[in-house]
Coordinates of C-alpha atoms in Angstrom, one line a residue:
M1 CA 0.0 0.0 0.0
S2 CA 1.3 3.4 -0.9
T3 CA 2.1 6.1 1.7
S4 CA -0.6 8.3 0.3
T5 CA -3.2 5.6 0.6
A6 CA -2.3 4.9 4.2
T7 CA -2.2 8.6 5.2
G8 CA -5.5 9.4 3.5
A9 CA -7.4 6.4 4.8
T10 CA -6.3 6.9 8.4
A11 CA -7.2 10.6 8.6
V12 CA -10.7 10.0 10.1
S13 CA -9.5 7.2 12.3
A14 CA -6.8 9.4 13.8
Q15 CA -9.5 11.8 14.8
G16 CA -11.6 9.0 16.2
R17 CA -9.0 7.5 18.6
G18 CA -7.1 9.5 21.2
G19 CA -7.0 12.7 19.2
S20 CA -10.7 13.5 19.5
R21 CA -13.2 13.6 22.3
H22 CA -16.0 13.3 19.8
R23 CA -15.7 9.8 18.5
W24 CA -18.8 8.6 20.3
L25 CA -20.7 11.5 18.8
V26 CA -19.4 10.4 15.4
L27 CA -20.8 6.9 16.3
G28 CA -24.2 8.4 17.2
M29 CA -24.3 10.3 13.9
I30 CA -23.4 7.2 11.9
A31 CA -26.0 5.1 13.7
L32 CA -28.7 7.6 13.0
A33 CA -27.8 7.7 9.3
Q34 CA -27.8 3.9 9.1
L35 CA -31.1 3.8 10.9
M36 CA -32.6 6.2 8.4
V37 CA -31.6 4.0 5.5
V38 CA -32.6 0.7 7.1
L39 CA -36.0 1.8 8.5
D40 CA -37.0 3.1 5.0
A41 CA -37.2 -0.5 3.8
T42 CA -40.3 -1.0 6.1
I43 CA -41.6 2.4 7.3
V44 CA -43.5 2.9 4.0
N45 CA -45.1 -0.5 4.1
I46 CA -47.6 0.4 6.7
A47 CA -48.3 3.7 4.9
L48 CA -49.1 2.1 1.6
P49 CA -52.9 1.7 2.0
S50 CA -53.2 5.4 2.9
A51 CA -50.9 6.5 0.1
Q52 CA -52.9 4.3 -2.3
Q53 CA -56.2 5.9 -1.3
D54 CA -54.7 9.4 -1.5
L55 CA -53.0 9.1 -4.9
G56 CA -55.4 6.6 -6.4
F57 CA -53.0 4.0 -7.8
S58 CA -53.8 0.3 -8.4
N59 CA -53.0 -2.8 -6.3
D60 CA -50.7 -4.0 -9.1
S61 CA -48.7 -0.7 -9.0
R62 CA -48.5 -0.7 -5.2
Q63 CA -45.5 -3.1 -5.1
W64 CA -43.3 -0.6 -7.0
I65 CA -43.3 1.8 -4.0
V66 CA -41.3 -0.9 -2.2
T67 CA -39.5 -2.4 -5.2
A68 CA -38.2 0.9 -6.6
Y69 CA -36.2 1.5 -3.4
S70 CA -34.9 -2.0 -3.1
L71 CA -33.9 -2.2 -6.8
A72 CA -31.9 1.0 -6.8
F73 CA -30.4 0.4 -3.3
G74 CA -29.4 -3.2 -3.9
S75 CA -28.0 -2.8 -7.4
L76 CA -25.9 0.3 -6.7
L77 CA -24.4 -0.6 -3.3
L78 CA -21.1 -2.0 -4.5
I79 CA -20.4 0.9 -6.8
G80 CA -21.6 3.3 -4.0
G81 CA -19.0 1.7 -1.7
R82 CA -16.2 2.1 -4.3
I83 CA -17.2 5.8 -4.8
G84 CA -16.4 6.3 -1.1
D85 CA -12.9 4.7 -1.6
F86 CA -12.3 7.0 -4.6
F87 CA -13.7 10.3 -3.4
G88 CA -13.6 10.0 0.3
Y89 CA -16.1 8.6 2.8
R90 CA -16.9 12.0 4.4
L91 CA -17.8 13.6 1.0
T92 CA -19.7 10.5 -0.1
F93 CA -21.5 10.4 3.2
T94 CA -22.6 14.1 3.1
V95 CA -23.6 13.9 -0.6
G96 CA -25.6 10.8 0.1
L97 CA -27.4 12.4 3.1
V98 CA -28.3 15.5 1.1
G99 CA -29.6 13.5 -1.8
F100 CA -31.6 11.1 0.5
A101 CA -33.2 14.0 2.3
A102 CA -34.1 15.7 -0.9
A103 CA -35.6 12.5 -2.4
S104 CA -37.6 11.9 0.8
A105 CA -39.0 15.5 0.7
L106 CA -39.9 14.9 -3.0
G107 CA -41.7 11.7 -2.1
G108 CA -43.5 13.3 0.9
A109 CA -44.8 16.0 -1.4
A110 CA -45.7 13.7 -4.3
G111 CA -48.9 14.5 -6.0
N112 CA -49.1 11.4 -8.1
F113 CA -47.8 7.8 -8.3
E114 CA -45.1 8.5 -10.8
V115 CA -43.4 11.1 -8.6
L116 CA -43.6 8.9 -5.5
V117 CA -42.0 6.0 -7.3
T118 CA -39.3 8.2 -8.7
A119 CA -38.6 9.6 -5.2
R120 CA -38.3 6.1 -3.8
A121 CA -35.8 5.1 -6.5
L122 CA -33.8 8.2 -5.8
Q123 CA -33.8 7.3 -2.1
G124 CA -32.3 3.9 -3.0
V125 CA -29.6 5.6 -5.2
F126 CA -28.5 7.9 -2.4
G127 CA -28.9 5.2 0.3
A128 CA -26.4 3.2 -1.7
L129 CA -23.9 6.0 -1.0
V130 CA -24.8 6.4 2.7
A131 CA -24.8 2.8 3.9
P132 CA -21.3 1.8 2.8
A133 CA -19.9 5.1 3.9
C134 CA -21.4 4.6 7.4
L135 CA -19.6 1.3 7.9
S136 CA -16.4 2.6 6.4
L137 CA -16.3 5.6 8.7
L138 CA -17.1 3.4 11.6
N139 CA -14.3 1.0 10.6
L140 CA -11.8 3.8 10.4
T141 CA -12.9 5.7 13.5
F142 CA -12.8 2.8 15.9
T143 CA -9.6 0.7 15.8
E144 CA -8.9 -0.1 19.4
P145 CA -10.3 -3.6 20.0
R146 CA -12.4 -3.0 23.1
E147 CA -13.9 0.3 21.8
R148 CA -14.4 -1.3 18.3
A149 CA -16.5 -4.1 19.9
K150 CA -18.7 -1.5 21.6
A151 CA -19.1 0.6 18.5
F152 CA -19.9 -2.3 16.2
G153 CA -22.3 -3.6 18.9
I154 CA -24.3 -0.4 18.7
Y155 CA -24.1 -0.3 14.9
G156 CA -25.2 -4.0 14.7
A157 CA -28.1 -3.2 17.0
V158 CA -29.2 -0.4 14.8
A159 CA -29.0 -2.5 11.7
G160 CA -30.8 -5.4 13.3
M161 CA -33.7 -3.4 14.8
G162 CA -34.1 -0.9 11.9
A163 CA -36.9 -2.9 10.3
A164 CA -38.8 -3.2 13.6
V165 CA -38.4 0.5 14.3
G166 CA -39.7 1.2 10.8
L167 CA -42.9 -0.7 11.5
L168 CA -43.5 1.1 14.8
L169 CA -42.6 4.6 13.5
G170 CA -44.6 4.0 10.3
G171 CA -47.7 3.1 12.3
L172 CA -47.3 6.0 14.6
L173 CA -46.8 8.6 11.8
T174 CA -49.6 7.1 9.6
Q175 CA -52.1 6.9 12.4
H176 CA -51.5 10.2 14.1
L177 CA -50.2 12.5 11.3
D178 CA -50.2 11.4 7.7
W179 CA -48.6 8.8 5.4
R180 CA -46.4 11.6 3.9
W181 CA -44.6 11.9 7.2
C182 CA -43.1 8.4 6.7
L183 CA -41.0 10.2 4.1
F184 CA -40.7 13.6 5.6
V185 CA -39.2 12.1 8.8
N186 CA -36.0 11.3 6.9
V187 CA -35.4 15.1 6.5
A188 CA -35.7 15.5 10.2
I189 CA -33.1 12.8 10.7
A190 CA -30.8 13.9 7.9
V191 CA -30.5 17.5 8.8
P192 CA -28.9 17.1 12.3
V193 CA -26.8 14.2 11.0
L194 CA -25.5 16.4 8.2
A195 CA -24.6 19.1 10.7
G196 CA -22.7 16.6 12.8
A197 CA -20.9 15.3 9.7
L198 CA -19.7 18.8 8.7
A199 CA -18.6 19.6 12.3
L200 CA -17.0 16.3 13.4
L201 CA -15.6 14.6 10.3
K202 CA -12.4 16.5 9.4
G203 CA -9.5 15.8 7.1
N204 CA -8.9 13.8 4.0
D205 CA -10.1 10.2 4.1
R206 CA -9.2 9.1 0.6
A207 CA -6.0 8.2 -1.1
D208 CA -4.2 11.0 -2.9
E209 CA -3.4 8.7 -5.7
R210 CA -6.5 7.0 -7.0
P211 CA -6.6 4.3 -9.6
A212 CA -9.0 4.5 -12.5
L213 CA -12.6 3.5 -11.9
D214 CA -13.4 0.0 -13.1
V215 CA -16.2 1.0 -15.5
A216 CA -16.8 -2.4 -17.0
G217 CA -16.9 -4.0 -13.5
A218 CA -19.4 -1.3 -12.3
L219 CA -21.7 -2.0 -15.3
L220 CA -21.6 -5.7 -14.9
V221 CA -22.2 -5.8 -11.1
T222 CA -24.9 -3.1 -11.2
A223 CA -26.8 -4.9 -14.0
G224 CA -26.3 -8.3 -12.3
L225 CA -27.5 -7.2 -8.9
F226 CA -30.5 -5.4 -10.5
S227 CA -31.4 -8.5 -12.3
V228 CA -31.2 -10.7 -9.2
V229 CA -33.2 -8.4 -7.0
Y230 CA -35.8 -7.8 -9.8
G231 CA -36.1 -11.5 -10.5
F232 CA -36.8 -12.3 -6.8
A233 CA -39.3 -9.4 -6.7
N234 CA -41.1 -10.9 -9.7
A235 CA -41.1 -14.3 -8.0
E236 CA -43.0 -12.8 -5.1
T237 CA -45.7 -11.0 -7.2
K238 CA -45.9 -13.4 -10.2
D239 CA -44.6 -16.9 -10.3
W240 CA -41.2 -18.8 -10.4
G241 CA -42.1 -20.0 -13.9
H242 CA -42.8 -16.5 -15.2
P243 CA -40.2 -15.3 -17.8
G244 CA -39.8 -12.1 -15.8
T245 CA -38.6 -14.2 -12.8
W246 CA -36.4 -16.9 -14.2
G247 CA -35.2 -14.8 -17.1
F248 CA -33.9 -12.0 -14.8
L249 CA -32.5 -14.5 -12.3
A250 CA -30.6 -16.3 -15.0
A251 CA -29.3 -13.1 -16.5
G252 CA -28.2 -12.0 -13.0
V253 CA -26.3 -15.1 -12.4
V254 CA -24.5 -14.8 -15.8
L255 CA -23.7 -11.1 -15.3
L256 CA -22.4 -11.7 -11.7
A257 CA -20.3 -14.6 -13.0
A258 CA -18.9 -12.4 -15.7
F259 CA -18.2 -9.7 -13.1
A260 CA -16.3 -12.2 -10.9
W261 CA -14.2 -13.3 -13.9
W262 CA -13.5 -9.7 -14.8
Q263 CA -12.4 -8.8 -11.3
T264 CA -9.5 -11.3 -11.5
R265 CA -8.2 -9.6 -14.7
A266 CA -9.1 -5.9 -14.2
A267 CA -6.1 -3.6 -13.5
H268 CA -8.1 -1.8 -10.8
P269 CA -11.0 -4.1 -9.8
L270 CA -14.2 -2.7 -8.3
L271 CA -14.2 -5.6 -5.8
P272 CA -10.7 -7.0 -5.3
M273 CA -10.9 -10.7 -4.7
R274 CA -8.7 -10.4 -1.6
I275 CA -11.8 -9.0 0.2
L276 CA -13.8 -12.1 -0.4
L277 CA -11.0 -14.7 0.0
D278 CA -10.4 -14.0 3.6
R279 CA -11.9 -16.9 5.5
D280 CA -13.5 -15.0 8.4
R281 CA -14.8 -12.3 6.1
A282 CA -16.4 -14.8 3.7
A283 CA -18.0 -16.5 6.7
S284 CA -19.4 -13.2 7.9
F285 CA -20.8 -12.4 4.4
L286 CA -22.5 -15.8 4.2
S287 CA -23.9 -15.4 7.7
L288 CA -25.4 -12.0 6.9
L289 CA -26.9 -13.4 3.7
V290 CA -28.6 -16.2 5.6
A291 CA -29.8 -13.8 8.3
G292 CA -31.1 -11.4 5.8
A293 CA -33.1 -14.1 4.1
A294 CA -34.5 -15.8 7.3
M295 CA -35.4 -12.9 9.5
F296 CA -37.8 -11.5 7.0
A297 CA -40.1 -14.3 8.0
V298 CA -40.6 -12.5 11.3
F299 CA -41.2 -9.1 10.0
L300 CA -43.4 -10.1 7.1
F301 CA -45.5 -13.1 8.4
L302 CA -45.7 -12.1 12.0
T303 CA -47.0 -8.7 10.9
Y304 CA -49.7 -10.5 8.9
Y305 CA -50.6 -12.6 11.8
L306 CA -50.8 -9.7 14.3
Q307 CA -52.9 -7.6 11.9
Q308 CA -55.1 -10.2 10.2
N309 CA -55.6 -12.8 12.9
L310 CA -55.3 -10.8 16.1
A311 CA -56.7 -7.5 14.6
Y312 CA -53.8 -5.3 15.8
N313 CA -53.7 -1.8 14.4
P314 CA -50.5 -0.5 12.8
V315 CA -49.2 1.2 16.0
K316 CA -49.9 -1.9 18.2
T317 CA -48.2 -4.1 15.6
G318 CA -45.1 -2.0 15.7
E319 CA -45.2 -2.0 19.6
A320 CA -45.4 -5.8 19.5
F321 CA -41.8 -6.0 18.1
L322 CA -40.3 -4.0 21.0
P323 CA -39.1 -7.1 22.9
M324 CA -37.1 -8.1 19.8
V325 CA -35.5 -4.6 19.8
A326 CA -34.7 -5.0 23.5
G327 CA -33.1 -8.4 22.9
I328 CA -31.0 -7.0 20.1
M329 CA -29.8 -4.1 22.2
I330 CA -28.8 -6.4 25.1
T331 CA -26.6 -8.7 23.1
A332 CA -25.4 -6.3 20.4
V333 CA -24.3 -3.6 22.7
G334 CA -23.6 -5.2 26.1
G335 CA -22.9 -8.8 25.0
N336 CA -20.7 -7.9 22.1
A337 CA -18.6 -5.5 24.1
L338 CA -18.1 -8.2 26.8
L339 CA -17.7 -11.3 24.6
G340 CA -16.5 -10.0 21.2
P341 CA -12.9 -9.5 22.2
R342 CA -12.7 -12.8 24.1
V343 CA -14.9 -15.4 22.5
S344 CA -14.3 -16.8 19.0
P345 CA -16.8 -16.0 16.3
K346 CA -16.8 -19.7 15.7
I347 CA -19.0 -19.8 18.8
L348 CA -20.7 -16.4 18.8
V349 CA -22.2 -16.4 15.3
P350 CA -23.5 -20.0 15.3
A351 CA -25.0 -19.4 18.8
G352 CA -26.8 -16.3 17.5
M353 CA -28.2 -18.3 14.6
A354 CA -29.2 -21.2 16.9
L355 CA -31.2 -18.8 19.2
A356 CA -33.0 -17.4 16.1
A357 CA -33.8 -20.9 14.9
V358 CA -35.3 -21.9 18.2
A359 CA -37.3 -18.6 18.3
L360 CA -38.8 -19.3 14.8
A361 CA -39.6 -22.9 15.8
M362 CA -41.5 -21.5 18.8
L363 CA -43.5 -19.2 16.5
T364 CA -44.8 -22.2 14.5
R365 CA -47.1 -23.0 17.4
L366 CA -49.2 -19.9 16.9
D367 CA -52.9 -20.5 16.3
M368 CA -56.2 -18.7 16.5
D369 CA -56.2 -18.6 20.3
S370 CA -52.6 -17.6 20.9
H371 CA -51.8 -14.8 23.4
Y372 CA -49.1 -12.2 23.0
A373 CA -47.6 -12.5 26.4
S374 CA -47.2 -16.2 26.4
D375 CA -46.8 -17.2 22.7
I376 CA -45.3 -14.2 20.9
L377 CA -43.2 -12.1 23.3
P378 CA -40.8 -14.9 24.4
P379 CA -39.8 -16.0 20.9
L380 CA -39.4 -12.3 19.8
F381 CA -37.1 -11.6 22.7
L382 CA -35.1 -14.7 22.0
M383 CA -34.9 -13.8 18.3
G384 CA -33.6 -10.4 19.3
L385 CA -30.9 -11.9 21.5
G386 CA -29.7 -14.1 18.6
M387 CA -29.8 -11.3 16.0
G388 CA -27.9 -8.9 18.2
V389 CA -24.9 -11.1 18.6
L390 CA -25.0 -12.3 15.0
F391 CA -25.2 -8.8 13.4
S392 CA -22.6 -7.1 15.6
S393 CA -20.1 -10.0 15.3
A394 CA -20.5 -10.6 11.5
M395 CA -20.5 -6.9 10.6
S396 CA -17.4 -6.2 12.6
L397 CA -15.5 -9.1 11.1
G398 CA -16.9 -8.3 7.6
T399 CA -14.7 -5.2 7.6
A400 CA -12.0 -6.0 10.1
G401 CA -8.4 -6.0 8.8
V402 CA -9.3 -4.9 5.3
D403 CA -6.8 -2.7 3.4
P404 CA -7.9 1.0 4.0
A405 CA -8.1 1.5 0.3
D406 CA -10.7 -1.3 0.1
A407 CA -12.8 -0.2 3.1
G408 CA -15.7 1.1 1.0
A409 CA -15.9 -2.0 -1.2
A410 CA -15.8 -4.3 1.9
S411 CA -18.5 -2.2 3.6
A412 CA -20.7 -2.2 0.5
S413 CA -20.3 -6.0 0.3
V414 CA -21.8 -6.3 3.8
N415 CA -24.8 -4.3 2.7
V416 CA -25.1 -6.2 -0.6
V417 CA -25.4 -9.6 1.0
Q418 CA -28.0 -8.4 3.4
Q419 CA -30.0 -6.8 0.6
V420 CA -29.8 -9.9 -1.6
G421 CA -30.6 -12.1 1.3
G422 CA -33.7 -10.1 2.1
S423 CA -34.8 -10.4 -1.6
I424 CA -34.2 -14.1 -1.6
G425 CA -36.0 -14.6 1.7
T426 CA -39.0 -12.5 0.8
A427 CA -39.6 -14.3 -2.5
L428 CA -38.8 -17.8 -1.3
L429 CA -40.7 -17.7 1.9
S430 CA -43.7 -15.9 0.3
T431 CA -43.9 -18.7 -2.2
I432 CA -43.7 -21.4 0.5
A433 CA -46.4 -19.7 2.5
A434 CA -48.7 -19.3 -0.5
R435 CA -48.4 -23.0 -1.4
A436 CA -49.0 -24.1 2.2
A437 CA -52.2 -22.0 2.3
E438 CA -53.3 -23.5 -1.1
S439 CA -52.6 -27.0 0.2
Y440 CA -54.7 -26.4 3.3
L441 CA -57.6 -25.0 1.3
Q442 CA -57.9 -27.9 -1.1
G443 CA -61.3 -29.7 -0.7
K444 CA -62.4 -27.2 2.0
R445 CA -65.2 -24.6 1.9
P446 CA -63.6 -21.2 2.1
T447 CA -65.4 -19.9 5.1
P448 CA -63.8 -17.0 7.1
Q449 CA -62.6 -19.4 9.8
V450 CA -61.1 -21.8 7.2
L451 CA -59.4 -18.9 5.4
A452 CA -58.0 -17.6 8.7
Q453 CA -56.6 -21.0 9.5
A454 CA -55.1 -21.3 6.0
G455 CA -53.2 -18.1 6.8
I456 CA -51.8 -19.5 10.0
E457 CA -50.7 -22.7 8.2
S458 CA -48.9 -20.5 5.7
Y459 CA -47.1 -18.5 8.4
S460 CA -46.1 -21.8 10.2
A461 CA -44.6 -23.2 7.0
A462 CA -42.6 -20.0 6.5
F463 CA -41.4 -20.0 10.1
W464 CA -40.2 -23.6 9.8
W465 CA -38.3 -22.9 6.6
A466 CA -36.7 -19.8 8.1
A467 CA -35.7 -21.8 11.2
G468 CA -34.1 -24.3 8.9
L469 CA -32.2 -21.6 7.1
F470 CA -30.8 -20.4 10.4
A471 CA -29.9 -24.0 11.4
V472 CA -28.0 -24.5 8.2
G473 CA -26.4 -21.1 8.6
A474 CA -25.2 -22.0 12.0
L475 CA -23.5 -25.1 10.7
I476 CA -21.8 -23.2 7.8
A477 CA -20.6 -20.5 10.2
A478 CA -19.2 -23.1 12.7
V479 CA -17.2 -24.7 9.9
L480 CA -16.0 -21.6 8.1
Y481 CA -14.9 -19.3 10.9
R482 CA -11.3 -19.8 12.1
R483 CA -10.6 -21.0 15.6
G484 CA -9.8 -18.3 18.2
V485 CA -10.4 -14.6 18.2
P486 CA -9.2 -12.6 15.2
E487 CA -6.4 -10.2 15.8
A488 CA -8.6 -7.2 15.0
A489 CA -11.0 -8.1 17.9
R490 CA -8.5 -9.4 20.4
T491 CA -7.8 -7.6 23.7
Q492 CA -6.5 -8.5 27.1
G493 CA -8.3 -11.2 29.0
P494 CA -9.1 -14.9 28.6
V495 CA -10.0 -16.1 25.1
V496 CA -12.5 -18.8 24.5
H497 CA -11.6 -21.0 21.6
M498 CA -13.5 -23.8 19.9

């Protein structure tokens, strides 16, 4: 690594260690920005019926309010991370914040469907700049192992609970104000975060000598990720046999394979293979992929159950997920700070997945007479405990020890695997749930009670499959992670190996 690269990449981290009293304020700023991006994946969902009634768009068009964001965000994440490497994480972060706030304001003021969809797509574009920059800034700001464990614990908690917070906040804003505030709220978050970024993030955090941008790689990976996300979105709304599903998925696989081939030959690759070939980092990426796919079962199908079977309103539905948020906070913040520097990820990550698998297995017992306190709260809290330790550990190791010049690409990869995992999980589990409901209804008269029970059967099938995904993920993580605590996480004290 050149001297200029090392100097530029460590400028922010030097401020974050002993030279600055403000590194924890920087963490708070980064966490708020990450929360803004993550909760936008779910906050609009609860507002969709109100937005549809207000703007008069069809049920077939409704999915694009969600899909436009996920397509732009998922397909541009990797190039967004590399832009941070090239132009500096501070600049990328601030530009992304301004753009995200402007797009949110446009969406909140939308007078028709077309403007709203355009605004959601623009949110995804600028979110693809913000999310990798958040993780890169965090990675460079906190390098001392004990503080790094605490910081990534908080960051992992925010990432893990963002979807649940989105459900709660979306319900509160829609019920007490207006659906438009589910978009305007991002402006209220972005403005103080932007002020903090301008005040606290100083210096040059990019290399003075930058290689040329890998244009061919950028085009291949953007088109490939777009095709994969769009293909899985079509699987959810159409069918796996529809040309719009398998055609885009096949094209995505071919394009991503071509991208991987090109990265081994490009003079300045967009995603250097050294990022993926590290064993612990690869294990973290696979763990986050599985978690992204499996945990959507909780947010999607448990939300259906609470609203359709238990008749919860949007606010009460959001409040129902608070035990999960509490569990995430306990293990991500306190547990990771205590155990992260001492216990091998070969133990921590599989343990988190195992807890999540048990929680989902418990949710398969839900029926028409289930009670929140006895049947829903315990597995949600257990799920939170597992997700907290999983996200904080895997995210920290997904970027630990990476060359400073590759921090943006590594950070973007963390976000990419979560986004792709979520797309896979939503499509796969929705299909499994639909077929379980169809199987239950065969030969039965579709009375309201029978239809309600068919819904429960579909949720149960999805929960079982999600539990299986976590169980398989736990085995994969236990095999792939190295023994012992990685150097980047190690600190004084006893180390638990496996």
